[in-house]
PDB file of C-alpha atoms in Angstrom:
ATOM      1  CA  UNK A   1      22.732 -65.246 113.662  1.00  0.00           C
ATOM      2  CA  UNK A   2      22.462 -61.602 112.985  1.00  0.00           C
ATOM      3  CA  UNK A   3      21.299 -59.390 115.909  1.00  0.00           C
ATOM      4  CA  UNK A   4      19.570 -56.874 114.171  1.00  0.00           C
ATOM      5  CA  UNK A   5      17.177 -58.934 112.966  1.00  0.00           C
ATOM      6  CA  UNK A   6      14.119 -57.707 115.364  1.00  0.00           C
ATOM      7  CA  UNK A   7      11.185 -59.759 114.366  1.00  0.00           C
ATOM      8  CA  UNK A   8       9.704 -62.651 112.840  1.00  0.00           C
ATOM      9  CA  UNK A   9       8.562 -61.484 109.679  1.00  0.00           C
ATOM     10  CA  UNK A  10      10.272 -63.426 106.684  1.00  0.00           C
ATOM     11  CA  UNK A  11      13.395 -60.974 105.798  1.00  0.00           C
ATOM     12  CA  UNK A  12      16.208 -61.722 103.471  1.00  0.00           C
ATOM     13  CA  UNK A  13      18.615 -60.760 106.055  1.00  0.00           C
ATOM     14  CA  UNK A  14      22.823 -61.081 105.837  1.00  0.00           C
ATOM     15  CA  UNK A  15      22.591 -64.900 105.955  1.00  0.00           C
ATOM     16  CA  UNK A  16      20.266 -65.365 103.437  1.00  0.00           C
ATOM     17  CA  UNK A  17      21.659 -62.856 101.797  1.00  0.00           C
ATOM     18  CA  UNK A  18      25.039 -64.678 101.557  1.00  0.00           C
ATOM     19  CA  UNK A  19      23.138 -67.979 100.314  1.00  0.00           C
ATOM     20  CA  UNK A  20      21.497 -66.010  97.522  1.00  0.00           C
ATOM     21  CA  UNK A  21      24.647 -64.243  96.672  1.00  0.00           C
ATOM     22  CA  UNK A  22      26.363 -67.655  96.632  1.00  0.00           C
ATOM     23  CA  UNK A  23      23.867 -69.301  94.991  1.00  0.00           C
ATOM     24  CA  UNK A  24      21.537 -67.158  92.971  1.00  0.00           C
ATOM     25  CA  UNK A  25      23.634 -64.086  92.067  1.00  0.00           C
ATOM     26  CA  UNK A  26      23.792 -63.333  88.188  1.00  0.00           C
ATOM     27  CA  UNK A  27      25.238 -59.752  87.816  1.00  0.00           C
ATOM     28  CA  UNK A  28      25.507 -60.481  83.655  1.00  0.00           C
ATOM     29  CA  UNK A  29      22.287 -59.730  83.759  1.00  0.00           C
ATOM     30  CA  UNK A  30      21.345 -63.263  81.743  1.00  0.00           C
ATOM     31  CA  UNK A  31      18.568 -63.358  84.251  1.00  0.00           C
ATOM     32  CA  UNK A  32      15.583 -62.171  83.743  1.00  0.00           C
ATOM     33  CA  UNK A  33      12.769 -63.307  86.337  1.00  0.00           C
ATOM     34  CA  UNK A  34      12.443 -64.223  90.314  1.00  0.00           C
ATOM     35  CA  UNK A  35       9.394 -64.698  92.206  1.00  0.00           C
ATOM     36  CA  UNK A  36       8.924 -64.758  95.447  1.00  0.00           C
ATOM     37  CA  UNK A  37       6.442 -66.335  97.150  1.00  0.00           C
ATOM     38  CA  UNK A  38       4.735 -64.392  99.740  1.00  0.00           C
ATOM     39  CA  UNK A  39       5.440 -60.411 100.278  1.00  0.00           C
ATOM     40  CA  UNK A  40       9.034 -60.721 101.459  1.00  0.00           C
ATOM     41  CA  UNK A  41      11.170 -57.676 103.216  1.00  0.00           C
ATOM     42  CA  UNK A  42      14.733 -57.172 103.468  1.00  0.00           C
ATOM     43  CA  UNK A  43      16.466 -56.145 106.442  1.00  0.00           C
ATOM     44  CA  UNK A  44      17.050 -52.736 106.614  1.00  0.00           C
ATOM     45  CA  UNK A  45      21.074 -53.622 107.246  1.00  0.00           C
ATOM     46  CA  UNK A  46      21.129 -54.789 103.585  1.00  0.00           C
ATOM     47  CA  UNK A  47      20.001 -51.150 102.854  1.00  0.00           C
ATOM     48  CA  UNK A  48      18.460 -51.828 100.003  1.00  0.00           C
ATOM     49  CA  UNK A  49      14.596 -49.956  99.715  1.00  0.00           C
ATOM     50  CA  UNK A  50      12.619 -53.171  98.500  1.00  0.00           C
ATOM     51  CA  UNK A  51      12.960 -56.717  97.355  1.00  0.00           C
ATOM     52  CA  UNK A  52      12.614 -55.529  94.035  1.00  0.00           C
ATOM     53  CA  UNK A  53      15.665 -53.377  94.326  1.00  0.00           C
ATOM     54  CA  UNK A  54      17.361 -55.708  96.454  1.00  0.00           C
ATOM     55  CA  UNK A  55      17.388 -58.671  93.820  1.00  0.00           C
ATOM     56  CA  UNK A  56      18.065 -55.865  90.639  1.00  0.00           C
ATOM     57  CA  UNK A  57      20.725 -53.819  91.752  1.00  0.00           C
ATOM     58  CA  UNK A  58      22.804 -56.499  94.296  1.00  0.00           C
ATOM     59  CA  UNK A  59      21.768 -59.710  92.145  1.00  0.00           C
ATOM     60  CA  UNK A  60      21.183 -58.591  88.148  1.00  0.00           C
ATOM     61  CA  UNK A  61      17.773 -59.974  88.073  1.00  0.00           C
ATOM     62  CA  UNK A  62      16.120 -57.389  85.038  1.00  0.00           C
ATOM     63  CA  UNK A  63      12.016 -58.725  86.888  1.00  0.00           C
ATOM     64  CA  UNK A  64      10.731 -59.414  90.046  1.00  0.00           C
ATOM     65  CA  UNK A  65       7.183 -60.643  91.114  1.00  0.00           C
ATOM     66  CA  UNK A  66       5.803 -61.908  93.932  1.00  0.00           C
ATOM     67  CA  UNK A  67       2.747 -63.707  94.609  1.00  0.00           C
ATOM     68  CA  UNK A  68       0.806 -63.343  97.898  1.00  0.00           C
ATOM     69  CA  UNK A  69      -3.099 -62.971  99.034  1.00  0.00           C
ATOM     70  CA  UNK A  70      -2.388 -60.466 101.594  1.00  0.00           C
ATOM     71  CA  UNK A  71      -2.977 -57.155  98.484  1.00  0.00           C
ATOM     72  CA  UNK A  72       0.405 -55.978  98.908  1.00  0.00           C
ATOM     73  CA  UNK A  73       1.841 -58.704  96.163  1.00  0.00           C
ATOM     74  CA  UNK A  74       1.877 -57.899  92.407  1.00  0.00           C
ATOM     75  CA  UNK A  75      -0.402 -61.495  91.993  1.00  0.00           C
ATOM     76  CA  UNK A  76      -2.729 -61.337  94.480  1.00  0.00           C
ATOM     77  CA  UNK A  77      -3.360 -65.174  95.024  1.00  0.00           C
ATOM     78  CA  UNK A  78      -4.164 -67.699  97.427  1.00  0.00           C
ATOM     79  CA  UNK A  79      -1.426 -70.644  97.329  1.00  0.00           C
ATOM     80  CA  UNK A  80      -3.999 -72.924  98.862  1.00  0.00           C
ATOM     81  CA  UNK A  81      -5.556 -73.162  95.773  1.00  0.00           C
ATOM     82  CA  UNK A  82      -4.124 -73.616  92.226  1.00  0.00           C
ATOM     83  CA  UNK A  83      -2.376 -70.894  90.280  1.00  0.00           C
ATOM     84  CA  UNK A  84      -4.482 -70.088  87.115  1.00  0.00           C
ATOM     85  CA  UNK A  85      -2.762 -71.761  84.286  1.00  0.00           C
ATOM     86  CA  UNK A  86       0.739 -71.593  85.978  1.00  0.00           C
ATOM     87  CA  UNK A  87       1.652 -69.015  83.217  1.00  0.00           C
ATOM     88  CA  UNK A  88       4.988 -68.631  85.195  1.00  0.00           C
ATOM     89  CA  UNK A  89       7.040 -71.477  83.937  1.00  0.00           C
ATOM     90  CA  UNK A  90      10.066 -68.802  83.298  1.00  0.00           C
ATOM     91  CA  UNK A  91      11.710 -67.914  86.720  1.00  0.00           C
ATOM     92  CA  UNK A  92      15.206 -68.286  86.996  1.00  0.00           C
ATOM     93  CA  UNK A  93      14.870 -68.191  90.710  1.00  0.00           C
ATOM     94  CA  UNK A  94      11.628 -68.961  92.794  1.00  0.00           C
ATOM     95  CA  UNK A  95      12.357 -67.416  96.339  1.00  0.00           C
ATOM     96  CA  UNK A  96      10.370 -68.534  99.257  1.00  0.00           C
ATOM     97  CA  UNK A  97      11.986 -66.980 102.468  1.00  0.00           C
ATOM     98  CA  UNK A  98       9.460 -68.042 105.011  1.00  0.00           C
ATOM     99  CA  UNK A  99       5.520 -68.645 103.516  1.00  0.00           C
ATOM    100  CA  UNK A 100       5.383 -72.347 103.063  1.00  0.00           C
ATOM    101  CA  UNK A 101       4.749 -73.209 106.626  1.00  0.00           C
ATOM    102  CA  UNK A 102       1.778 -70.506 106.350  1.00  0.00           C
ATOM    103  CA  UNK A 103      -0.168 -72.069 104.100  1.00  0.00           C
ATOM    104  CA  UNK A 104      -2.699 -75.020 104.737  1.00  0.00           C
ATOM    105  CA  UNK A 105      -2.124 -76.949 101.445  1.00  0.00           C
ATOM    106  CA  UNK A 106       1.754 -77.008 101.714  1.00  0.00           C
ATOM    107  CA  UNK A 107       2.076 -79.899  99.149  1.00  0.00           C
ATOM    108  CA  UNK A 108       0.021 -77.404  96.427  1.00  0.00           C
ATOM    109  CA  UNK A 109       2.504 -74.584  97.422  1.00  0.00           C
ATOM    110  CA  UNK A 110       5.516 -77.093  96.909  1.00  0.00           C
ATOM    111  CA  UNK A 111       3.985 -78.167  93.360  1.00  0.00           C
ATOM    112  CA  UNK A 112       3.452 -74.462  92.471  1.00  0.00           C
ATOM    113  CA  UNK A 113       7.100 -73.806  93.076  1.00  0.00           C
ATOM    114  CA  UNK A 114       7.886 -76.312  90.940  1.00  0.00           C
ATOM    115  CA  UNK A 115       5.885 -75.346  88.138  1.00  0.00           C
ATOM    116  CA  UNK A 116       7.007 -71.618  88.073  1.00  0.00           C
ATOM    117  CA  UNK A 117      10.860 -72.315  87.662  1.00  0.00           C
ATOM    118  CA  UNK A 118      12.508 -72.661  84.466  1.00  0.00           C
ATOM    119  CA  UNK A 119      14.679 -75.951  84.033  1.00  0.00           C
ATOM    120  CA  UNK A 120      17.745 -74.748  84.924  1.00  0.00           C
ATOM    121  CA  UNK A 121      16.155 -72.162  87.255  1.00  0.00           C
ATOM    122  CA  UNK A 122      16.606 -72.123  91.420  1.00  0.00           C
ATOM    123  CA  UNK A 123      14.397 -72.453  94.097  1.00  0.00           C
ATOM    124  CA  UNK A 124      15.586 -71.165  97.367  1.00  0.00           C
ATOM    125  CA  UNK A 125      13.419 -71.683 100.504  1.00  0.00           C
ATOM    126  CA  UNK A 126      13.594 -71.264 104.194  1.00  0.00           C
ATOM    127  CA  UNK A 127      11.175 -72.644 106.546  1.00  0.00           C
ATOM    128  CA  UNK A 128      11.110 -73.214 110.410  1.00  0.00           C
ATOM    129  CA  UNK A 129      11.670 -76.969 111.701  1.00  0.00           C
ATOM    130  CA  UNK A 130      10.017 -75.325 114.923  1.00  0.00           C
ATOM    131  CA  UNK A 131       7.259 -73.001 114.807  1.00  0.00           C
ATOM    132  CA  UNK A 132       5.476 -72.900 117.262  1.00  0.00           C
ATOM    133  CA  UNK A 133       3.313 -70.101 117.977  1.00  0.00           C
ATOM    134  CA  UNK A 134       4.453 -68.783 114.328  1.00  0.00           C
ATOM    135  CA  UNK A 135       2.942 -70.683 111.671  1.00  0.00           C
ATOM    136  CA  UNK A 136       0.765 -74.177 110.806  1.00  0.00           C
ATOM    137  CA  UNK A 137       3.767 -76.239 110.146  1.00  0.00           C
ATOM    138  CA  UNK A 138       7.532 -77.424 110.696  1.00  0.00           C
ATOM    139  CA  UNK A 139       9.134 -78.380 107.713  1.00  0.00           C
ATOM    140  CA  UNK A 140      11.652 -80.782 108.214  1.00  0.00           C
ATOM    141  CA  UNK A 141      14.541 -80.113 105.897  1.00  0.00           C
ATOM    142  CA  UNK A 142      13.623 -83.823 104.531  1.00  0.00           C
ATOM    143  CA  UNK A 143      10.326 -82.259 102.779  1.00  0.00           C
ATOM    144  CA  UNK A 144      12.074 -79.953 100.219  1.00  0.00           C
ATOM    145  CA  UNK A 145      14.988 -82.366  99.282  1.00  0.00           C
ATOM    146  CA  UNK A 146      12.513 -85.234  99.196  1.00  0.00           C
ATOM    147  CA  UNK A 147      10.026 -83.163  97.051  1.00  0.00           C
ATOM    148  CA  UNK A 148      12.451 -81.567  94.097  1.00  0.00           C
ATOM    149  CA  UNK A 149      14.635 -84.398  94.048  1.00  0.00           C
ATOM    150  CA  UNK A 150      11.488 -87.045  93.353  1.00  0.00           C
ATOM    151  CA  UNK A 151      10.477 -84.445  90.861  1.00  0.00           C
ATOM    152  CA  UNK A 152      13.829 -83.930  88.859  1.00  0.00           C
ATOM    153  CA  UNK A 153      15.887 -81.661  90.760  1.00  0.00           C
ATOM    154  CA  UNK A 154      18.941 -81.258  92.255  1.00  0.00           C
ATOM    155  CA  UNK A 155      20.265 -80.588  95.293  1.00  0.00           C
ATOM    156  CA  UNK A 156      22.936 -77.422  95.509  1.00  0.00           C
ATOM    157  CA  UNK A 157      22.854 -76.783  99.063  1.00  0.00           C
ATOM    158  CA  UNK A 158      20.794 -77.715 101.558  1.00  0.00           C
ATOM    159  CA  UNK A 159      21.336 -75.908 104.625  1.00  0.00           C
ATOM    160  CA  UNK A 160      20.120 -75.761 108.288  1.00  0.00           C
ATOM    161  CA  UNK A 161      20.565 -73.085 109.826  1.00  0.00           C
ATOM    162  CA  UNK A 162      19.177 -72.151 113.513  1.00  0.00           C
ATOM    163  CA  UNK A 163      18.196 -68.691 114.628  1.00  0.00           C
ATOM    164  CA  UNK A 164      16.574 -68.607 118.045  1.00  0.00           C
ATOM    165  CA  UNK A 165      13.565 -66.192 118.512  1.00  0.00           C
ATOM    166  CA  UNK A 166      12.490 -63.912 121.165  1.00  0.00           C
ATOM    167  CA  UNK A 167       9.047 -65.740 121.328  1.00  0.00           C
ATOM    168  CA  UNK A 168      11.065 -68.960 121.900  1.00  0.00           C
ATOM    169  CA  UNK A 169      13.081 -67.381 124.900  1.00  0.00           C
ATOM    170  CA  UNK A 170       9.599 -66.683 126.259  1.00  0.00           C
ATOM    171  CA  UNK A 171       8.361 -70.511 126.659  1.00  0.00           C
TER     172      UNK A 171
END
């Protein structure tokens, strides 16, 4: 558990930043396109200025868009609802480090995942089992491997990893 990490805001901080090295790294620059879902950060230990940056210059990736309804995303969207047309069906890597248990219609989200990624291509997520006081929903770690594996994918890593928060020390 890193102790710089000072809030709850989804960050790719140095464990996820490990995982993604591990698992999503492609310095050949073969590919092209990740999207993350929601307006991620990264942790100003990683030192890098913006996602963007962060998955071009440490990871190869030549595009990066994210998807969010909050105006700060480069497709401003609702995941509660249906992405028009699903015209992303090329990401190497979908990245979701912390928005699923934000939105209402979870199972939409899921599907829309699954729809932008290439075959072949990654999805990496991280939600909270407990979130209280944080978000709608707990995901347990069953919902993701359930999901993509009853849809055609495959399990590389699945991972649970605990990070206790200030707001739980509080209750």
């Amino acid at each position: 558990t890193p102790n710089n990490v000072q809030n709850s805001d989804p960050m790719i901080y140095q464990f996820t930043d490990k995982m993604i090295r591990r698992y999503a790294s492609f310095p050949t620059g073969e590919h092209t396109l990740v999207v993350c879902i929601g307006d991620q950060q990264v942790c100003p230990s990683l030192k890098f200025a913006s996602v963007e940056e962060y998955f071009r210059s440490a990871l190869g990736y030549k595009r990066h868009l994210d998807i969010d309804y909050n105006g700060n995303a480069k497709i401003h969207h609702d995941l509660n609802t249906p992405v028009p047309g699903v015209h992303l069906t090329d990401a190497d890597l979908v990245y979701d480090g912390g928005t699923l248990e934000h939105v209402c219609n979870a199972g939409l989200a899921l599907w829309t995942m699954k729809q932008m990624v290439k075959v072949g291509g990654l999805i990496v997520q991280e939600s909270p089992i407990v979130p209280y006081g944080q978000a709608y929903w707990g995901v347990s770690p069953l919902v993701q491997r359930d999901f993509f594996r009853a849809n055609g994918f495959e399990d590389v890593a699945h991972i649970v990893h605990y990070r206790k928060s200030w707001k739980m020390d509080l209750m």
